[in-house]
XYZ file of C-alpha atoms in Angstrom:
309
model
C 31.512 117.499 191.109
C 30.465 119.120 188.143
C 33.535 118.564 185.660
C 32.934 114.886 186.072
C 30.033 115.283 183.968
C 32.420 118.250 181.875
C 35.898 118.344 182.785
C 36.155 121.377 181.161
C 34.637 123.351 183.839
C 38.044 122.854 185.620
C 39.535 124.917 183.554
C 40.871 128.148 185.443
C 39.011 130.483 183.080
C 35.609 128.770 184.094
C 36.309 129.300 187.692
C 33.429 131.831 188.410
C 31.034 129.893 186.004
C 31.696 127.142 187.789
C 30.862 128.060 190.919
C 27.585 129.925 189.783
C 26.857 126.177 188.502
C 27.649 124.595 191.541
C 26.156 127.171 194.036
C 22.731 126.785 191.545
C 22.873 122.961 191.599
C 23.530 122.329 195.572
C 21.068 124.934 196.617
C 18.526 124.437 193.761
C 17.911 127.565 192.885
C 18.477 127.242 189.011
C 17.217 130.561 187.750
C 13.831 129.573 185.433
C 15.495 130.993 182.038
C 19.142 130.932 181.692
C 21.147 131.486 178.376
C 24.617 129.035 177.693
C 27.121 131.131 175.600
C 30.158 129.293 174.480
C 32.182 128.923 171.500
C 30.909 125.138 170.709
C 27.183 124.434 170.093
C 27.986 120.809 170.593
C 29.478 121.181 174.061
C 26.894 123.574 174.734
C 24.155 121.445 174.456
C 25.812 119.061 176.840
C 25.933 122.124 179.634
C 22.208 122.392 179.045
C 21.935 119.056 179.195
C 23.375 118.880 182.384
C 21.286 121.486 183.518
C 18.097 120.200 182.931
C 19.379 117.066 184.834
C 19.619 118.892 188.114
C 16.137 120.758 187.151
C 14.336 117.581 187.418
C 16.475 115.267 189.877
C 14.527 114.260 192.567
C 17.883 112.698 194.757
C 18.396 114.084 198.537
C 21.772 115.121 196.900
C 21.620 116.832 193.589
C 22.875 114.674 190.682
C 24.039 111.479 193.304
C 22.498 109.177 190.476
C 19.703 107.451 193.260
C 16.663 109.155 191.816
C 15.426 108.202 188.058
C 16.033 111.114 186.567
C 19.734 110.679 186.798
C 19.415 106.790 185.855
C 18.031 107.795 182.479
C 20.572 110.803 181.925
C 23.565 109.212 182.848
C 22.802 106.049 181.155
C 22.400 108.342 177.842
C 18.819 108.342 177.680
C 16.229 110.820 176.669
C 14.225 112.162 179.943
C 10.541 112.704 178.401
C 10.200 115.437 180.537
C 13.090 117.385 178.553
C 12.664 118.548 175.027
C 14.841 119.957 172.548
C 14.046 122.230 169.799
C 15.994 122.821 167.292
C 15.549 124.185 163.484
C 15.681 121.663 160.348
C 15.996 124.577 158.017
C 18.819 125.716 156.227
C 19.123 129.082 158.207
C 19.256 127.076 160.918
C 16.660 129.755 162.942
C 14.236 127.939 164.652
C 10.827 129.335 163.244
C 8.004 131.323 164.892
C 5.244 128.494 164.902
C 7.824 125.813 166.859
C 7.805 129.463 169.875
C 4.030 129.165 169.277
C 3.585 125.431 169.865
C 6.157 126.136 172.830
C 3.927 127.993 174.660
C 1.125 125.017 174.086
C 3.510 122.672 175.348
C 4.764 125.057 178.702
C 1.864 124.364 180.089
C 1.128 120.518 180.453
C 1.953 118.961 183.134
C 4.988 116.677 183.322
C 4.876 112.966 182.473
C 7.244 111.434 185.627
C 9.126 114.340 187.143
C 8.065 117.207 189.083
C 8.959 120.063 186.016
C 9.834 120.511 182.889
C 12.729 121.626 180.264
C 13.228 123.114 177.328
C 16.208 123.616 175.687
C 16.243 125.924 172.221
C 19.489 125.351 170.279
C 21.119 128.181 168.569
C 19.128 130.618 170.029
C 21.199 133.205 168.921
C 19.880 132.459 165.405
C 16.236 133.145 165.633
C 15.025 135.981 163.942
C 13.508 138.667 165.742
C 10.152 137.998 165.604
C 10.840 134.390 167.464
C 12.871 136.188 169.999
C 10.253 138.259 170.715
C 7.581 135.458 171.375
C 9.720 133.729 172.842
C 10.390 136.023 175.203
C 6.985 136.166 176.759
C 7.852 133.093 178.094
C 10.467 134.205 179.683
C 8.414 137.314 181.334
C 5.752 134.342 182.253
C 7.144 130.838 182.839
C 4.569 127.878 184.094
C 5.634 126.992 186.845
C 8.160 123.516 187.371
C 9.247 124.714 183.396
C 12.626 125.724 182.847
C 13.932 127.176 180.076
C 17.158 127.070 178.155
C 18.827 128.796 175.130
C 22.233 127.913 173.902
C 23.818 130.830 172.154
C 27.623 131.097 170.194
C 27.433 134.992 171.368
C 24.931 137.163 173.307
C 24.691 139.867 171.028
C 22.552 138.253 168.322
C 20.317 138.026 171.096
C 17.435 140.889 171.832
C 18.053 143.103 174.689
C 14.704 141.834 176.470
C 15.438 138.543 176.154
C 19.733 139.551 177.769
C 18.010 141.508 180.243
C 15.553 139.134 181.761
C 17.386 135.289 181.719
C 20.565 134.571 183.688
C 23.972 134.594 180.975
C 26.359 131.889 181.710
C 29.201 132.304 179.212
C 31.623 129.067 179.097
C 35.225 128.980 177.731
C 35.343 125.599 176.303
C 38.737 123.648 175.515
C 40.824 124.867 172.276
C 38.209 127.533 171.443
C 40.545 130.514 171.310
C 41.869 128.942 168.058
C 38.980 126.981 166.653
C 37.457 128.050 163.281
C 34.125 128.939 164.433
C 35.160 131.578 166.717
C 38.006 132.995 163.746
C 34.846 133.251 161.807
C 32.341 134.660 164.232
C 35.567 137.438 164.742
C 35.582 137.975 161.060
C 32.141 138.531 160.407
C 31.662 141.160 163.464
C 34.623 142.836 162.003
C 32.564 142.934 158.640
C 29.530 143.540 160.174
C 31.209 146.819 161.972
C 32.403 147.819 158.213
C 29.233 147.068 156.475
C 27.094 149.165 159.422
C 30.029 152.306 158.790
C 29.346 152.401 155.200
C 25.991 152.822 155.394
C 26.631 156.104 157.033
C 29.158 156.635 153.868
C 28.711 159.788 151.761
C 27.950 157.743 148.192
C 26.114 153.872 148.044
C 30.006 152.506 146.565
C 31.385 151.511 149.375
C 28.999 149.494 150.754
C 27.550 147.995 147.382
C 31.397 147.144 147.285
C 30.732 145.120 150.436
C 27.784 142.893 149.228
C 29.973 141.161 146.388
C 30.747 139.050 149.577
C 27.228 137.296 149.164
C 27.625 135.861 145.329
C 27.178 132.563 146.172
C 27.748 131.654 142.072
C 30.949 133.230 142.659
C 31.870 131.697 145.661
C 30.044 127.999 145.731
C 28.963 128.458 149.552
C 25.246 128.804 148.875
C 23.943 127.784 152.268
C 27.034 129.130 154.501
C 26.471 132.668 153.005
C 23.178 132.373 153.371
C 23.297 131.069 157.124
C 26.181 134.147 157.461
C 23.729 137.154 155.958
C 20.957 136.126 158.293
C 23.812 136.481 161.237
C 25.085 139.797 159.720
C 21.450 141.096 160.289
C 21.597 140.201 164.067
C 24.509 141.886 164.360
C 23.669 144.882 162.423
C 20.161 144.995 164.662
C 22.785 145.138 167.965
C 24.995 147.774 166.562
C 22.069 149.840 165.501
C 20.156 149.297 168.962
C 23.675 150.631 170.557
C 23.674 153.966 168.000
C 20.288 154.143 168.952
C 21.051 154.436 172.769
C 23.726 156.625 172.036
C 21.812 159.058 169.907
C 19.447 159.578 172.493
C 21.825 160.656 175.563
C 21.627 157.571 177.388
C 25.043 155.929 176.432
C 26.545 155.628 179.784
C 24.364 152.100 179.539
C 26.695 150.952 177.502
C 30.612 149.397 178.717
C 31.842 148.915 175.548
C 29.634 150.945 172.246
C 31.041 149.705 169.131
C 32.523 152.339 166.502
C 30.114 151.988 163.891
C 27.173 152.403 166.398
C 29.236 155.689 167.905
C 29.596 156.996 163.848
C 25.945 156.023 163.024
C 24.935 157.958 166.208
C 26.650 160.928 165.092
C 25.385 160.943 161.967
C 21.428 159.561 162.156
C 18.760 160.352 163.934
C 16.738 158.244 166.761
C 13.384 158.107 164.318
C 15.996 157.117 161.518
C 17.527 154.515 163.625
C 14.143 152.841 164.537
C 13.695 152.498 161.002
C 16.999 151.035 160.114
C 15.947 148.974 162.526
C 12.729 148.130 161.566
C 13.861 147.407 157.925
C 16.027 143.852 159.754
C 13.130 141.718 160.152
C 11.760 141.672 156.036
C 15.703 141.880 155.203
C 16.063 138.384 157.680
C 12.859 136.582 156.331
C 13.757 137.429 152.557
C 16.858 135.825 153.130
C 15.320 132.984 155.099
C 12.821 132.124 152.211
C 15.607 131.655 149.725
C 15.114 134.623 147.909
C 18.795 135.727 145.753
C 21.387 136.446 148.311
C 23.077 139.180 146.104
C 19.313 140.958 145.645
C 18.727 140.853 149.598
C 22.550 142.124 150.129
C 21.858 144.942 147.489
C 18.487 145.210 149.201
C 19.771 145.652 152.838
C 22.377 148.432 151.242
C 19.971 150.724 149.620
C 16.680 149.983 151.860
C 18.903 151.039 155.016
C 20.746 153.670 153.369
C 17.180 155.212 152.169
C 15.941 154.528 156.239
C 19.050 156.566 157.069
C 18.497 159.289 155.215
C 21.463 158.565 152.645
């Protein structure tokens, strides 16, 4: 049923997803906060999409097309009981106040349906103070409201918000070889070499490392400055993992990356926190246009200095 609305659900690598869907759909029990991760926003969206259809159909058979919820979907239409939100900035983070009108918003009561839906794009690019209010409506959700977050990868999300909403990662068509996941590869690659060097005995190696964000150098302004902001989120997961690891607990962990086992061995828990800590003014510097080679050269020596280098 479902891959006529997305045939690539058929695919054999979606099997278990698909069922999840299915078994979700039929027996409406769609989980209140649930996180897409695939490689392609754009196919993403139309998961959620679909989704938020079954939230709100009111047919004796889920998504059978008799109730009016389905007539306005599957004509195209925008249902006024789901609303997408979605950044307009260059960073492409959705800001703090849109989470804070959110909340405003959660709690109305629906125009035509019985519930509501709300689907934040690129979740995985909030920064961390967004995250974190959003996540209190995850720990608290009006009731009828569901919530979704569309994500290229889970790990730019905060462990609170991973721990507490249902993951349903996608394979979509082609995306083994598409450009957006080569590049997501090569920037967690660099983001594993950037977090090693700042465990590095002398500041060269990983001043070395920020010549990537010369923009003058380069001409790709805005993608570098969309890419720094992601290289934080992925720092803040590698440090969260050293972090765990530092403090005994690492059995928590399948897979620990090698930078976060090196930083572990080398920095302690109070030191991590304060890497850690260091993220969020590093993220909103960069966010506020501020000189992407100063907030490179910043995040080198301000978390070398919070690790004790």
């Amino acid at each position: 049923m479902l891959s006529r609305h997305l045939p690539d659900l058929a695919l054999p690598v979606n099997a278990v997803a698909a069922e999840q869907l299915q078994r979700m759909i039929t027996d409406r029990r769609i989980p209140h906060a649930l996180v897409i991760e695939g490689s392609d926003p754009d196919k993403n969206s139309a998961l959620a999409r679909l989704l938020a259809q079954a939230w709100l159909c009111s047919c004796e058979t889920p998504l059978s097309g008799e109730c009016r919820v389905c007539q306005v979907f599957d004509g195209g239409g925008q249902h006024c009981d789901y609303e997408i939100v979605r950044s307009s900035s260059a960073s492409g983070a959705i800001p703090i106040d849109e989470i804070r009108a959110l909340k405003e918003k959660a709690i109305r009561l629906p125009t035509e349906a019985d519930g509501m839906v709300f689907l934040l794009e690129k979740g995985d690019c909030m920064f961390s103070q967004a995250q974190n209010a959003f996540l209190k409506l995850f720990e608290e959700p009006p009731d009828g409201v569901l919530f979704l977050l569309t994500c290229q990868t889970r790990m730019k999300l905060l462990e609170t918000i991973r721990s507490r909403a249902f993951i349903l990662h996608v394979e979509w068509s082609e995306e083994q070889d598409s450009p957006q996941k080569q590049q997501q590869s090569e920037l967690e690659a660099f983001a594993e070499k950037f977090a090693s060097s700042l465990a590095a005995p002398a500041d060269t190696d990983c001043l070395i490392l920020t010549g990537r964000y010369c923009p003058d150098k380069q001409g790709k302004g805005g993608e570098l400055r969309r890419e720094l902001i992601e290289l934080f989120g992925l720092l803040r997961e590698i440090f969260r993992q050293a972090l765990i690891l530092s403090s005994g607990a690492g059995s928590i962990i399948e897979s620990p990356s090698e930078a976060a086992k090196l930083l572990a061995s080398k920095v302690s828990c109070e030191r991590l926190q304060e890497m850690t800590a260091q993220l969020a003014s590093l993220e909103q510097a960069a966010a506020n246009n501020a000189a992407l080679s100063l907030v490179a050269t910043a995040a080198c020596v301000r978390l070398r200095t919070a690790a004790g280098f």
